[in-house]
mmCIF file of C-alpha atoms and ligand atoms in Angstrom:
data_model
loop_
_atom_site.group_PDB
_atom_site.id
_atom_site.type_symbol
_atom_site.label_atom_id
_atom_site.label_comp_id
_atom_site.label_asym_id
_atom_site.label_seq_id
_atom_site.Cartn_x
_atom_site.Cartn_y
_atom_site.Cartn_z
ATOM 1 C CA UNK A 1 0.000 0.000 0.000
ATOM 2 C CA UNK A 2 0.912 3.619 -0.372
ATOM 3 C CA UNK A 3 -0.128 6.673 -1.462
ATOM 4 C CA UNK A 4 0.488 6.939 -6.007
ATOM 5 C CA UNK A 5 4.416 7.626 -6.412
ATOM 6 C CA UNK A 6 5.083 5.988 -3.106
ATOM 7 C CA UNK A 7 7.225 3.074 -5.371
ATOM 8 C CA UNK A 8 4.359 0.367 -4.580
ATOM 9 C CA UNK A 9 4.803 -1.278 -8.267
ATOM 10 C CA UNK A 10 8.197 -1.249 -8.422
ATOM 11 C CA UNK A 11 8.742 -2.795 -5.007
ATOM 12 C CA UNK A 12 5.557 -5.186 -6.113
ATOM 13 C CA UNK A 13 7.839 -5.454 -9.393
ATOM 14 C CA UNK A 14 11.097 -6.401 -7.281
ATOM 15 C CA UNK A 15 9.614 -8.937 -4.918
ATOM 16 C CA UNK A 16 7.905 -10.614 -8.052
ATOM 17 C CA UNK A 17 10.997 -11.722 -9.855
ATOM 18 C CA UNK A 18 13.163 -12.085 -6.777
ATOM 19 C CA UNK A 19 10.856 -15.026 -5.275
ATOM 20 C CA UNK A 20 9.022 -15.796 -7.982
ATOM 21 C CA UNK A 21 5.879 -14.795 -7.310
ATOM 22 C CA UNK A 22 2.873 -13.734 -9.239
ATOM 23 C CA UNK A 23 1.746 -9.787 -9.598
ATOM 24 C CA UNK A 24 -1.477 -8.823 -9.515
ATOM 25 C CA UNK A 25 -1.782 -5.112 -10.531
ATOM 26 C CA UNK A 26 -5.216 -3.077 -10.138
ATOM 27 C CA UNK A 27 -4.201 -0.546 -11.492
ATOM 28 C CA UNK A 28 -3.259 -2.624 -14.751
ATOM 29 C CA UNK A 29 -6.531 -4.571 -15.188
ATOM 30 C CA UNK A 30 -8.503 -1.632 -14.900
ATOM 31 C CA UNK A 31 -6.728 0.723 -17.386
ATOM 32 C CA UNK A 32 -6.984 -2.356 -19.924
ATOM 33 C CA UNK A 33 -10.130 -2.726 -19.219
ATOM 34 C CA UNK A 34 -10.917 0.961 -19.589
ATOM 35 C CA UNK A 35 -9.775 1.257 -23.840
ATOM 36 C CA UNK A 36 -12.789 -1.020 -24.177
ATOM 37 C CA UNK A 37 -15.843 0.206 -25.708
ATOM 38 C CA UNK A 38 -18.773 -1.201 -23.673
ATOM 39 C CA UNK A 39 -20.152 -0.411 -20.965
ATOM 40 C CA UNK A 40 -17.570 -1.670 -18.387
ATOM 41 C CA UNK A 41 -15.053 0.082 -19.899
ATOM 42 C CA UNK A 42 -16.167 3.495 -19.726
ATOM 43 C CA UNK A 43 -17.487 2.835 -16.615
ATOM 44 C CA UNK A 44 -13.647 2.040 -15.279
ATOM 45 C CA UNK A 45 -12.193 4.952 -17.561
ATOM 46 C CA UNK A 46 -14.537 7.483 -16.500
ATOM 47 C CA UNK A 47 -13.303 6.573 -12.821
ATOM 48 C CA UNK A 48 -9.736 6.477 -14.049
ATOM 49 C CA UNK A 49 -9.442 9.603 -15.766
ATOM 50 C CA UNK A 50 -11.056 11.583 -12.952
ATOM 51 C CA UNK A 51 -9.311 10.361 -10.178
ATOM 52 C CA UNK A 52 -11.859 8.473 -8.558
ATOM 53 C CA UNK A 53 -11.803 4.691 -7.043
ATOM 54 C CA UNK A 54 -13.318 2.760 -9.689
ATOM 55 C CA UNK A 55 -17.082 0.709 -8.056
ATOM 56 C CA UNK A 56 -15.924 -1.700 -5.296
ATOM 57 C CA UNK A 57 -17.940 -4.529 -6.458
ATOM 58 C CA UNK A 58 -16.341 -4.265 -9.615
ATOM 59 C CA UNK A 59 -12.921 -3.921 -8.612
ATOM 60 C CA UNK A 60 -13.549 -6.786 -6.001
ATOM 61 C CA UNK A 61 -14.708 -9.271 -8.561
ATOM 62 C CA UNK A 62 -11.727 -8.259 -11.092
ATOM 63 C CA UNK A 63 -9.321 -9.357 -8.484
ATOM 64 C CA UNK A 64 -11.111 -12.203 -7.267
ATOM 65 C CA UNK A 65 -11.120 -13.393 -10.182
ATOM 66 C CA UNK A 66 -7.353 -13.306 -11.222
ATOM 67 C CA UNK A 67 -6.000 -14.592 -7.600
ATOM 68 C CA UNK A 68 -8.283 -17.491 -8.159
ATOM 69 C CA UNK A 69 -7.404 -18.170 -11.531
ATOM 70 C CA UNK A 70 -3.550 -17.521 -10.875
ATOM 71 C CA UNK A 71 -1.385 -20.788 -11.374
ATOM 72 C CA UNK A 72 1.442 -19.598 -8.628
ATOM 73 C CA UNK A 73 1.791 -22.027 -5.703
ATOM 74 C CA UNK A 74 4.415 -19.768 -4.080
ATOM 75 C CA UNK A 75 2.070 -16.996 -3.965
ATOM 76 C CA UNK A 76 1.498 -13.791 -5.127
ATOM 77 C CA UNK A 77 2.067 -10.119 -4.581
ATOM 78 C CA UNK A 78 -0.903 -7.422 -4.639
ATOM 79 C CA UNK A 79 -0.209 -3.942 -5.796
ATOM 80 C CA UNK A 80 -3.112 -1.124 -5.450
ATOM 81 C CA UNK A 81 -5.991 -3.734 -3.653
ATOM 82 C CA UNK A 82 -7.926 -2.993 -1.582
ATOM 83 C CA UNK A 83 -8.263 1.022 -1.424
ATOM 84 C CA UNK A 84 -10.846 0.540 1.074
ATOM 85 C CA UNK A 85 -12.057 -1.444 3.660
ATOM 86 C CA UNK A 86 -15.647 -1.876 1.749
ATOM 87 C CA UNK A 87 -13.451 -3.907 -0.884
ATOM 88 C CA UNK A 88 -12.143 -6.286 1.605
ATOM 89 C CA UNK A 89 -15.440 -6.648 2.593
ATOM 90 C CA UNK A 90 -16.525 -8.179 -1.026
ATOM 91 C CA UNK A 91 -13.410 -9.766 -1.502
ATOM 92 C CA UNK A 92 -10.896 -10.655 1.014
ATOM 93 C CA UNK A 93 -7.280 -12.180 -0.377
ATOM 94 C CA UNK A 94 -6.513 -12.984 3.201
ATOM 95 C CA UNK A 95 -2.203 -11.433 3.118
ATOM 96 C CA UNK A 96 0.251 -12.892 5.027
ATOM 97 C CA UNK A 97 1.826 -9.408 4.862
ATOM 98 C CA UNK A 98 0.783 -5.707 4.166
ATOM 99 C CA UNK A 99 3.705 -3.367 3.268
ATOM 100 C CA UNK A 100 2.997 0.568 3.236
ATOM 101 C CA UNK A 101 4.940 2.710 1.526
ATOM 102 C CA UNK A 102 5.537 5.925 2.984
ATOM 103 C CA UNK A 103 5.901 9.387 1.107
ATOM 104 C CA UNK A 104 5.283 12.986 1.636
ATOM 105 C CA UNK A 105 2.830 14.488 -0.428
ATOM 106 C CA UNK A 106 5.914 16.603 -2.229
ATOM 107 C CA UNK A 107 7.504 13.652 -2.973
ATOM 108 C CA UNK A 108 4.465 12.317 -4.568
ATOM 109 C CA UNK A 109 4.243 15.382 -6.245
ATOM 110 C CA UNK A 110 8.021 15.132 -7.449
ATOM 111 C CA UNK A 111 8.267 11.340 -8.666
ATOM 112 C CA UNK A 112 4.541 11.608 -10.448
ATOM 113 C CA UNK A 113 5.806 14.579 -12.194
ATOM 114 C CA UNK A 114 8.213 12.778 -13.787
ATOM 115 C CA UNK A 115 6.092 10.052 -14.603
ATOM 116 C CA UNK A 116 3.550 12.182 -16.553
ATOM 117 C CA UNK A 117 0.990 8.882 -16.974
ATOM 118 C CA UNK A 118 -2.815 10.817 -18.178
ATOM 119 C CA UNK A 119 -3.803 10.937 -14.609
ATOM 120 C CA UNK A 120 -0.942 12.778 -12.992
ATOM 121 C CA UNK A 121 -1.707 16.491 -13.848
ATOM 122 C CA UNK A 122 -1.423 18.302 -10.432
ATOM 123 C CA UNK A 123 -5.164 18.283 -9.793
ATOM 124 C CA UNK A 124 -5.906 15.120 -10.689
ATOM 125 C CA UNK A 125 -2.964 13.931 -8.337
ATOM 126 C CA UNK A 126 -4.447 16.384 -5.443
ATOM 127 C CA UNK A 127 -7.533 14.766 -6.035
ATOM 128 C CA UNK A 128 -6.197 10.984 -5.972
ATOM 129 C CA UNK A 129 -4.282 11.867 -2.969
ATOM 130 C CA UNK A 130 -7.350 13.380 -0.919
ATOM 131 C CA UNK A 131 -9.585 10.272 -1.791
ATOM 132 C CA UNK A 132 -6.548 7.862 -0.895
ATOM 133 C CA UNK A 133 -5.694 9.492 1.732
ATOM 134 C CA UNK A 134 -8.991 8.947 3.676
ATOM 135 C CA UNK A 135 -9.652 5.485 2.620
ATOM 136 C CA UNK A 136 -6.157 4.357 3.743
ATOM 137 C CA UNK A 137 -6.373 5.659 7.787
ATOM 138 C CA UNK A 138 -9.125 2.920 7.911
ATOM 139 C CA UNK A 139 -7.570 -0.175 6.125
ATOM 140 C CA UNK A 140 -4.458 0.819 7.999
ATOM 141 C CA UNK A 141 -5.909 0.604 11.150
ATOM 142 C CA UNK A 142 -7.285 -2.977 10.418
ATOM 143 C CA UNK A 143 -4.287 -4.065 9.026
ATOM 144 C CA UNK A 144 -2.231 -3.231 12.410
ATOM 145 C CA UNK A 145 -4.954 -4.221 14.513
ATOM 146 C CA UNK A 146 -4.394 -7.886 12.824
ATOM 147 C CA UNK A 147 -0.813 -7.658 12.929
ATOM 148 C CA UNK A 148 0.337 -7.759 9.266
ATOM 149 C CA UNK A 149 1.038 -3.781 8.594
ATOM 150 C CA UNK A 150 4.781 -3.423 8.380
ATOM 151 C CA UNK A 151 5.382 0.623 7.845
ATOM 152 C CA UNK A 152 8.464 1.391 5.822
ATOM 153 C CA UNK A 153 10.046 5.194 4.544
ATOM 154 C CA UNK A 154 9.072 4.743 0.768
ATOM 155 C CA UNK A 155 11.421 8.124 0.668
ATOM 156 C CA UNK A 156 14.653 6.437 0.898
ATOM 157 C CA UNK A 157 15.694 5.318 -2.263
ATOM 158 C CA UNK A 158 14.324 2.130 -4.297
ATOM 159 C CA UNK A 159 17.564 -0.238 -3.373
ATOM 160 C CA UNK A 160 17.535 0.554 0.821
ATOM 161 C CA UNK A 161 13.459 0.299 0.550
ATOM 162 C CA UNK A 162 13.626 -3.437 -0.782
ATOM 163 C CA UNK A 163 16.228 -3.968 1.806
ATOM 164 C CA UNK A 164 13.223 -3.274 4.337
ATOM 165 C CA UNK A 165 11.119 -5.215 2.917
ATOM 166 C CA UNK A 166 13.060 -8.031 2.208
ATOM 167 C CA UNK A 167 13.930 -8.219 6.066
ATOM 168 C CA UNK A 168 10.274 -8.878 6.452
ATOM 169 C CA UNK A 169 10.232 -11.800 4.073
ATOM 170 C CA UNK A 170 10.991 -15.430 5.175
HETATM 171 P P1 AMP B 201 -2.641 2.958 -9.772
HETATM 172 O O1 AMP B 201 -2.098 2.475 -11.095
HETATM 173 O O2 AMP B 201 -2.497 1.946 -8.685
HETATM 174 O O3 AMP B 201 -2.104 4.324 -9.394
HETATM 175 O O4 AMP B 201 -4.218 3.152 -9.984
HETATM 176 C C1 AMP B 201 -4.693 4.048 -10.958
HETATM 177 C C2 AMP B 201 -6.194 4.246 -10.830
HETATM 178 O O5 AMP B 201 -6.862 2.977 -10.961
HETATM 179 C C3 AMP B 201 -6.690 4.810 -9.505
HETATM 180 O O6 AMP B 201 -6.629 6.224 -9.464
HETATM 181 C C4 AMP B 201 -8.139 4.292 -9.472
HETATM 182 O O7 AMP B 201 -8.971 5.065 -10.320
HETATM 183 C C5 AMP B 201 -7.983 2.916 -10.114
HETATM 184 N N1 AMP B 201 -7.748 1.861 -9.102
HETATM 185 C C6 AMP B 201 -6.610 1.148 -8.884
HETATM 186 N N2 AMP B 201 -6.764 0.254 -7.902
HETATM 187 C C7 AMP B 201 -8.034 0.400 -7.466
HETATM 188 C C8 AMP B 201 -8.823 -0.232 -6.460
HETATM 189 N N3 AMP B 201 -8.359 -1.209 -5.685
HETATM 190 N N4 AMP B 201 -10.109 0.205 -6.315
HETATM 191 C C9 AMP B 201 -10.645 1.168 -7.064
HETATM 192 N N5 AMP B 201 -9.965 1.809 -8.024
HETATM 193 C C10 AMP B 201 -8.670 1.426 -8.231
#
């Protein structure tokens, strides 16, 4: 977890081929899904391109769907689910571990800047950021209250972060 810019795919990315692990990216289903024409699809890119979560049902079904269908006995790694607790609610993947990533919003502001992707203009990133930002207090407090959140300084830089993480992984 971690606010956008906070390095969560490219950790997600690095843990993946390290250990051989499957990646399942929300972010990455939904923006395919989005370039199709139906009714889906513009649902998901209408979501997308304002900054918005995209329906929880939907999201929570999309997910379901590819951890269940994922042929990786050693496991997999989540990156961007669940953005709220109402997701975990229709879906549950059950994590052994929750990493989050944390940034300043400048920071954010820096790396996304660089990234450019169609939904990081400045608004749209102060928008993502306020909607993120209040959905995360809540699955962060369920995450510690179970005993899986493991809080790491996503502002050091990507080598020391996977160094962190890795500590946490058996
Ligand atoms: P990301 O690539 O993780 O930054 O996600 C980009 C966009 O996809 C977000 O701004 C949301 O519109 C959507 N999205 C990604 N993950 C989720 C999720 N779990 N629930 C709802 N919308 C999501």
């Amino acid at each position: 977890m971690g606010l956008p810019g906070s390095g969560k795919t490219t950790q997600a990315l690095k843990l993946t081929e390290k250990h051989k692990l499957c990646m399942v990216k929300t972010g990455s289903i939904l923006r395919e899904l989005s370039s199709k024409d139906d009714a889906l699809g513009r649902e998901i890119s209408k979501a997308m391109l304002s900054g918005d979560l995209v329906d929880n049902e939907v999201v929570a079904k999309l997910v379901k769907k590819q951890v269940e269908h994922l042929d990786c006995e050693g496991g997999f790694v989540m990156d961007g689910y669940p953005r709220s607790i109402e997701q975990l609610e229709y879906f549950d993947p059950e994590y052994e571990i929750v990493f989050y990533l944390h940034v300043s919003d400048k920071t954010v502001h820096e790396r996304l800047k660089k990234r450019g992707r169609v939904d990081d203009t400045p608004e749209l990133i102060e928008h993502r950021l306020r909607v993120q930002k209040g959905e995360n207090k809540f699955l962060l407090d369920y995450f510690k209250k179970i005993g899986i959140l493991v809080d790491i300084d996503g502002e050091m830089s990507e080598e020391r972060v996977f160094e962190q993480i890795e500590e946490h992984i058996i």
